[in-house]
PDB file of C-alpha atoms in Angstrom:
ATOM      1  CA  UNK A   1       5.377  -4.143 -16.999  1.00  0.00           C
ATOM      2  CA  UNK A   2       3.967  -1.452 -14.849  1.00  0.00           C
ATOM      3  CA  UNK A   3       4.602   1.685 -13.098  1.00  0.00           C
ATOM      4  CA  UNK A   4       3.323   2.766 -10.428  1.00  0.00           C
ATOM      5  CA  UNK A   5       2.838   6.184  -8.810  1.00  0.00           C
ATOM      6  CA  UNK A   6       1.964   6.521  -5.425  1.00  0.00           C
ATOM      7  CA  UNK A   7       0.263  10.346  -4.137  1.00  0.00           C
ATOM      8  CA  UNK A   8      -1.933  11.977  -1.024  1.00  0.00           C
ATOM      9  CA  UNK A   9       0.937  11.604   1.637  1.00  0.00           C
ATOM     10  CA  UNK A  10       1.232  14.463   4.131  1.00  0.00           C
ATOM     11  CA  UNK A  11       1.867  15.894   7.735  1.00  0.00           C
ATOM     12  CA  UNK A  12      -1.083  15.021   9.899  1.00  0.00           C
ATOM     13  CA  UNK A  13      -1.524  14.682  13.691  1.00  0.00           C
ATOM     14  CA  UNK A  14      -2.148  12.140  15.626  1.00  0.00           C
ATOM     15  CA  UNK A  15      -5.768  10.892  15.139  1.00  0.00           C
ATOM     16  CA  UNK A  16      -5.871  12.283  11.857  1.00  0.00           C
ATOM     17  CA  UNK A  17      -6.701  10.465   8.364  1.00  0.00           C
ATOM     18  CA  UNK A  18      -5.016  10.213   5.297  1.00  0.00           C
ATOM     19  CA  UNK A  19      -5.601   8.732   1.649  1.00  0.00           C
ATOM     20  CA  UNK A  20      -2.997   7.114  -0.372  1.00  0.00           C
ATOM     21  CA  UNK A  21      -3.714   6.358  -3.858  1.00  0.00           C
ATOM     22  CA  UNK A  22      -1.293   4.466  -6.298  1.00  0.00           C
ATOM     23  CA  UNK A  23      -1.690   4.860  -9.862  1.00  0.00           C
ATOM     24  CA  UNK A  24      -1.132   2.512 -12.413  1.00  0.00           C
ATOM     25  CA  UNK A  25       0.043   2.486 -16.165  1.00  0.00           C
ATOM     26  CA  UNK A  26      -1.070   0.291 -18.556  1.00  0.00           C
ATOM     27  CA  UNK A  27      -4.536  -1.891 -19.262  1.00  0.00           C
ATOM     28  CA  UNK A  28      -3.816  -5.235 -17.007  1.00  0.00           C
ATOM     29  CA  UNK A  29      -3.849  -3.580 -13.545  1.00  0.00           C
ATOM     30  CA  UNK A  30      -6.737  -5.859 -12.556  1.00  0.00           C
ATOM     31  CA  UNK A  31      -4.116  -8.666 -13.352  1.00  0.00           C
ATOM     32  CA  UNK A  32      -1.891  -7.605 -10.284  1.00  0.00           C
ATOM     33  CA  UNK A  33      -2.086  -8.357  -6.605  1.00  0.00           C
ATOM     34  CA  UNK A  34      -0.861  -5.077  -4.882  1.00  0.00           C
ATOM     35  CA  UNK A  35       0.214  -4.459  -1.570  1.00  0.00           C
ATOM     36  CA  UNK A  36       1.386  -1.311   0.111  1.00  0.00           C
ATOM     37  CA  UNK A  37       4.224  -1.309   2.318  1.00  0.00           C
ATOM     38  CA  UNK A  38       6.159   1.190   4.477  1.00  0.00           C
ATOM     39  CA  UNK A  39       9.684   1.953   5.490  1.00  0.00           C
ATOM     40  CA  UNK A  40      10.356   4.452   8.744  1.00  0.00           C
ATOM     41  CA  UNK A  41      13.836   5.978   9.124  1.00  0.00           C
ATOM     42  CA  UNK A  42      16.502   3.175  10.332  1.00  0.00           C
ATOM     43  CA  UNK A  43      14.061   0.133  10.004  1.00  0.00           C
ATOM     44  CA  UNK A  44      13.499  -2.315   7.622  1.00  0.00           C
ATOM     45  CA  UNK A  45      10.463  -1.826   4.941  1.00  0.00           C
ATOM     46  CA  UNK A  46       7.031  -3.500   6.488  1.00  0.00           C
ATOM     47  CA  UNK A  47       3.805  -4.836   5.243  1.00  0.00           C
ATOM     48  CA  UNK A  48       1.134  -2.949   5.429  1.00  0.00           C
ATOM     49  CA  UNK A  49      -1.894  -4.009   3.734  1.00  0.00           C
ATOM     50  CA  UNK A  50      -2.467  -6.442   0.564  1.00  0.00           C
ATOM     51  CA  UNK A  51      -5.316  -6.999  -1.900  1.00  0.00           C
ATOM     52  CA  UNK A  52      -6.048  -9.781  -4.476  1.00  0.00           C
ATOM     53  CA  UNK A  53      -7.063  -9.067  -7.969  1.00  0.00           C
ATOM     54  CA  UNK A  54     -10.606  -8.854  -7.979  1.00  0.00           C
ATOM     55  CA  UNK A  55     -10.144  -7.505  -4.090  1.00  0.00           C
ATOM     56  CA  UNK A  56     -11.929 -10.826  -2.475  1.00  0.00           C
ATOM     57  CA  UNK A  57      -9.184 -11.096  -0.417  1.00  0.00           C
ATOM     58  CA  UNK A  58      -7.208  -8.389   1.966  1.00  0.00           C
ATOM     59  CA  UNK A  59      -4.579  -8.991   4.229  1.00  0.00           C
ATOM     60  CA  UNK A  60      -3.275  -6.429   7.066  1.00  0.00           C
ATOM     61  CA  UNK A  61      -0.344  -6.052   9.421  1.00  0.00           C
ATOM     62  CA  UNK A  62      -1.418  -6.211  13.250  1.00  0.00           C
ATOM     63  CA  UNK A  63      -0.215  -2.846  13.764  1.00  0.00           C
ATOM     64  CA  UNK A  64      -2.853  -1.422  11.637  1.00  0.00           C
ATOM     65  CA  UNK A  65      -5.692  -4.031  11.948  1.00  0.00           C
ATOM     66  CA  UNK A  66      -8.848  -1.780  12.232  1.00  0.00           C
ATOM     67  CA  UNK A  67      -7.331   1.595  11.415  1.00  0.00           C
ATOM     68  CA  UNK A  68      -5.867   1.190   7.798  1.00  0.00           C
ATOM     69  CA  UNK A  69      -8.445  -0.129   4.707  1.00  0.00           C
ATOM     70  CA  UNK A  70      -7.142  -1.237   1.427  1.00  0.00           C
ATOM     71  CA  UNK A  71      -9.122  -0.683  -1.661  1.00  0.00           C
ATOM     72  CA  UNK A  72      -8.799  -0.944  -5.407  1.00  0.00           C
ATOM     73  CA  UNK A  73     -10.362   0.435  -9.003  1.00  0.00           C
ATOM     74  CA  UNK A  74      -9.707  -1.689 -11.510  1.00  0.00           C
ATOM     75  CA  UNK A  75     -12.008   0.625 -14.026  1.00  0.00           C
ATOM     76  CA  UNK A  76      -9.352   3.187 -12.384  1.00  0.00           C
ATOM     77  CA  UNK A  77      -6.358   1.509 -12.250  1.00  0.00           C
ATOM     78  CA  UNK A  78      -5.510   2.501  -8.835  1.00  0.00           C
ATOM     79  CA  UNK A  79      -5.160   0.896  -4.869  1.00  0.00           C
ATOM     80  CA  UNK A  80      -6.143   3.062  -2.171  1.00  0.00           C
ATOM     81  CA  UNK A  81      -5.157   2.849   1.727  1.00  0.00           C
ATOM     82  CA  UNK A  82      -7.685   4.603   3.684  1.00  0.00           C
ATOM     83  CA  UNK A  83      -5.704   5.357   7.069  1.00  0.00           C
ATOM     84  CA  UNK A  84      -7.545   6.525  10.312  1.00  0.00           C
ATOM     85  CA  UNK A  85      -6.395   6.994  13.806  1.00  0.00           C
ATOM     86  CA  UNK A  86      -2.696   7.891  12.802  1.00  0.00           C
ATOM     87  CA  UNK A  87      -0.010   7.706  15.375  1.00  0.00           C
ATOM     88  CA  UNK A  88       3.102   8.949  15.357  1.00  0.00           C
ATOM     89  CA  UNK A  89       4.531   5.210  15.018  1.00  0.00           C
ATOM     90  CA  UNK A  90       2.843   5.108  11.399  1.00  0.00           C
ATOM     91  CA  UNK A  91       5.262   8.023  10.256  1.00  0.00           C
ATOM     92  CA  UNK A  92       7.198   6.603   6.715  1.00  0.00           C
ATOM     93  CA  UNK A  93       7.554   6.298   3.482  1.00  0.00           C
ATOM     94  CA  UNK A  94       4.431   4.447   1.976  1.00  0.00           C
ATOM     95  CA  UNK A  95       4.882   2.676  -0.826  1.00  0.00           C
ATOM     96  CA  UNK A  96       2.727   0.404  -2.823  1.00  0.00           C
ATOM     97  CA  UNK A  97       3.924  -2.571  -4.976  1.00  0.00           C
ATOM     98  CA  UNK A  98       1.951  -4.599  -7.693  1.00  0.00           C
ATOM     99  CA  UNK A  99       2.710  -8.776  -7.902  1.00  0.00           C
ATOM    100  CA  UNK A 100       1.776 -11.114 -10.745  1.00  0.00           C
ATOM    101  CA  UNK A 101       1.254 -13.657  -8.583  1.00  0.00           C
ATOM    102  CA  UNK A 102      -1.478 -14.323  -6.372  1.00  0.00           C
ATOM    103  CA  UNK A 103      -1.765 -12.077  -2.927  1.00  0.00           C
ATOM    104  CA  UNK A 104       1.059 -12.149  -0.392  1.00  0.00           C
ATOM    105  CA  UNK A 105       2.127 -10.167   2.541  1.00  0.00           C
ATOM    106  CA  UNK A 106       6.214 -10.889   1.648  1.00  0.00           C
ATOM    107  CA  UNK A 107       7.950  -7.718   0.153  1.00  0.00           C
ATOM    108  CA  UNK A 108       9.887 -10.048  -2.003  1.00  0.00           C
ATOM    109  CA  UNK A 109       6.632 -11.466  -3.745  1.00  0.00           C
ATOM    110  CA  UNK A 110       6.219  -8.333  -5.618  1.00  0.00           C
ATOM    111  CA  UNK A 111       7.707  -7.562  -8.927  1.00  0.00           C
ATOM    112  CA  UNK A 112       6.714  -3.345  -8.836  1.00  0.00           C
ATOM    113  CA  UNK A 113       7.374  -0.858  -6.774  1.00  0.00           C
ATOM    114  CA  UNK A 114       6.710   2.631  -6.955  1.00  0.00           C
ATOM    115  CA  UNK A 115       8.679   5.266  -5.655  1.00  0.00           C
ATOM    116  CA  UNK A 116       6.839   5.958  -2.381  1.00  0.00           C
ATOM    117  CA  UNK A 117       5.264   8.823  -0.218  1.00  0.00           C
ATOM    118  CA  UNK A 118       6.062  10.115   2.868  1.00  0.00           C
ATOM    119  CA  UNK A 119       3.468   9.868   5.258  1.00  0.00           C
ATOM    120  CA  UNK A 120       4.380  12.198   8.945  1.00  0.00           C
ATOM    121  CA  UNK A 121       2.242  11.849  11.954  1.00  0.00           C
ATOM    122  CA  UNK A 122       2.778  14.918  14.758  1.00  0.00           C
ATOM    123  CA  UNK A 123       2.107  14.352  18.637  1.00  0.00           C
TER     124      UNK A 123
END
């Protein structure tokens, strides 16, 4: 099992950047997939961004395709999600989830979820 503890959210205008990091416990972190996700008030949690084990592989939503970067530590245990060029549409609760299985962009792939961080973009 792991947990998982997610940090670095904020209030941040438009155009601004943020980091998100996402902690791990335990000594097999480089034997998850993780993915972060996000859930905005009244909608449905989305996928963000996903990365493989060793991180050969990434996968992002369309909506943040060029803007958003996901990265991992494995020395670390920890996932990062660089974000640049913030709108206000990218206000939520971020959360990132860990999978046992190999990379997928399906919230219901992932066994792990941590408790999230909310993330608020100004006009």
């Amino acid at each position: 099992q792991v947990q998982l503890v997610e940090s670095g959210g904020g209030l941040v205008q438009a155009g601004g950047s943020l980091r998100l990091s996402c902690a791990a416990s335990g000594r097999t972190f480089s034997s998850y997939s993780m993915g972060w996700f996000r859930q905005a008030p009244g909608k449905e949690r989305e996928f963000v961004a996903a990365i493989s084990r060793t991180a050969s592989t990434t996968y992002y939503a369309d909506s943040v395709k060029g803007r958003f970067t996901i990265s991992r530590d494995n020395a670390k245990n920890t996932v990062y999600l660089e974000m640049s060029s913030l709108k206000p549409e990218d206000t939520a609760v971020y959360y990132c989830a860990a999978s046992v299985k190999v990379v997928r962009t399906t919230s219901t792939w992932y066994d792990y979820w941590g408790q999230g961080t909310q993330v608020t973009v100004s006009s």
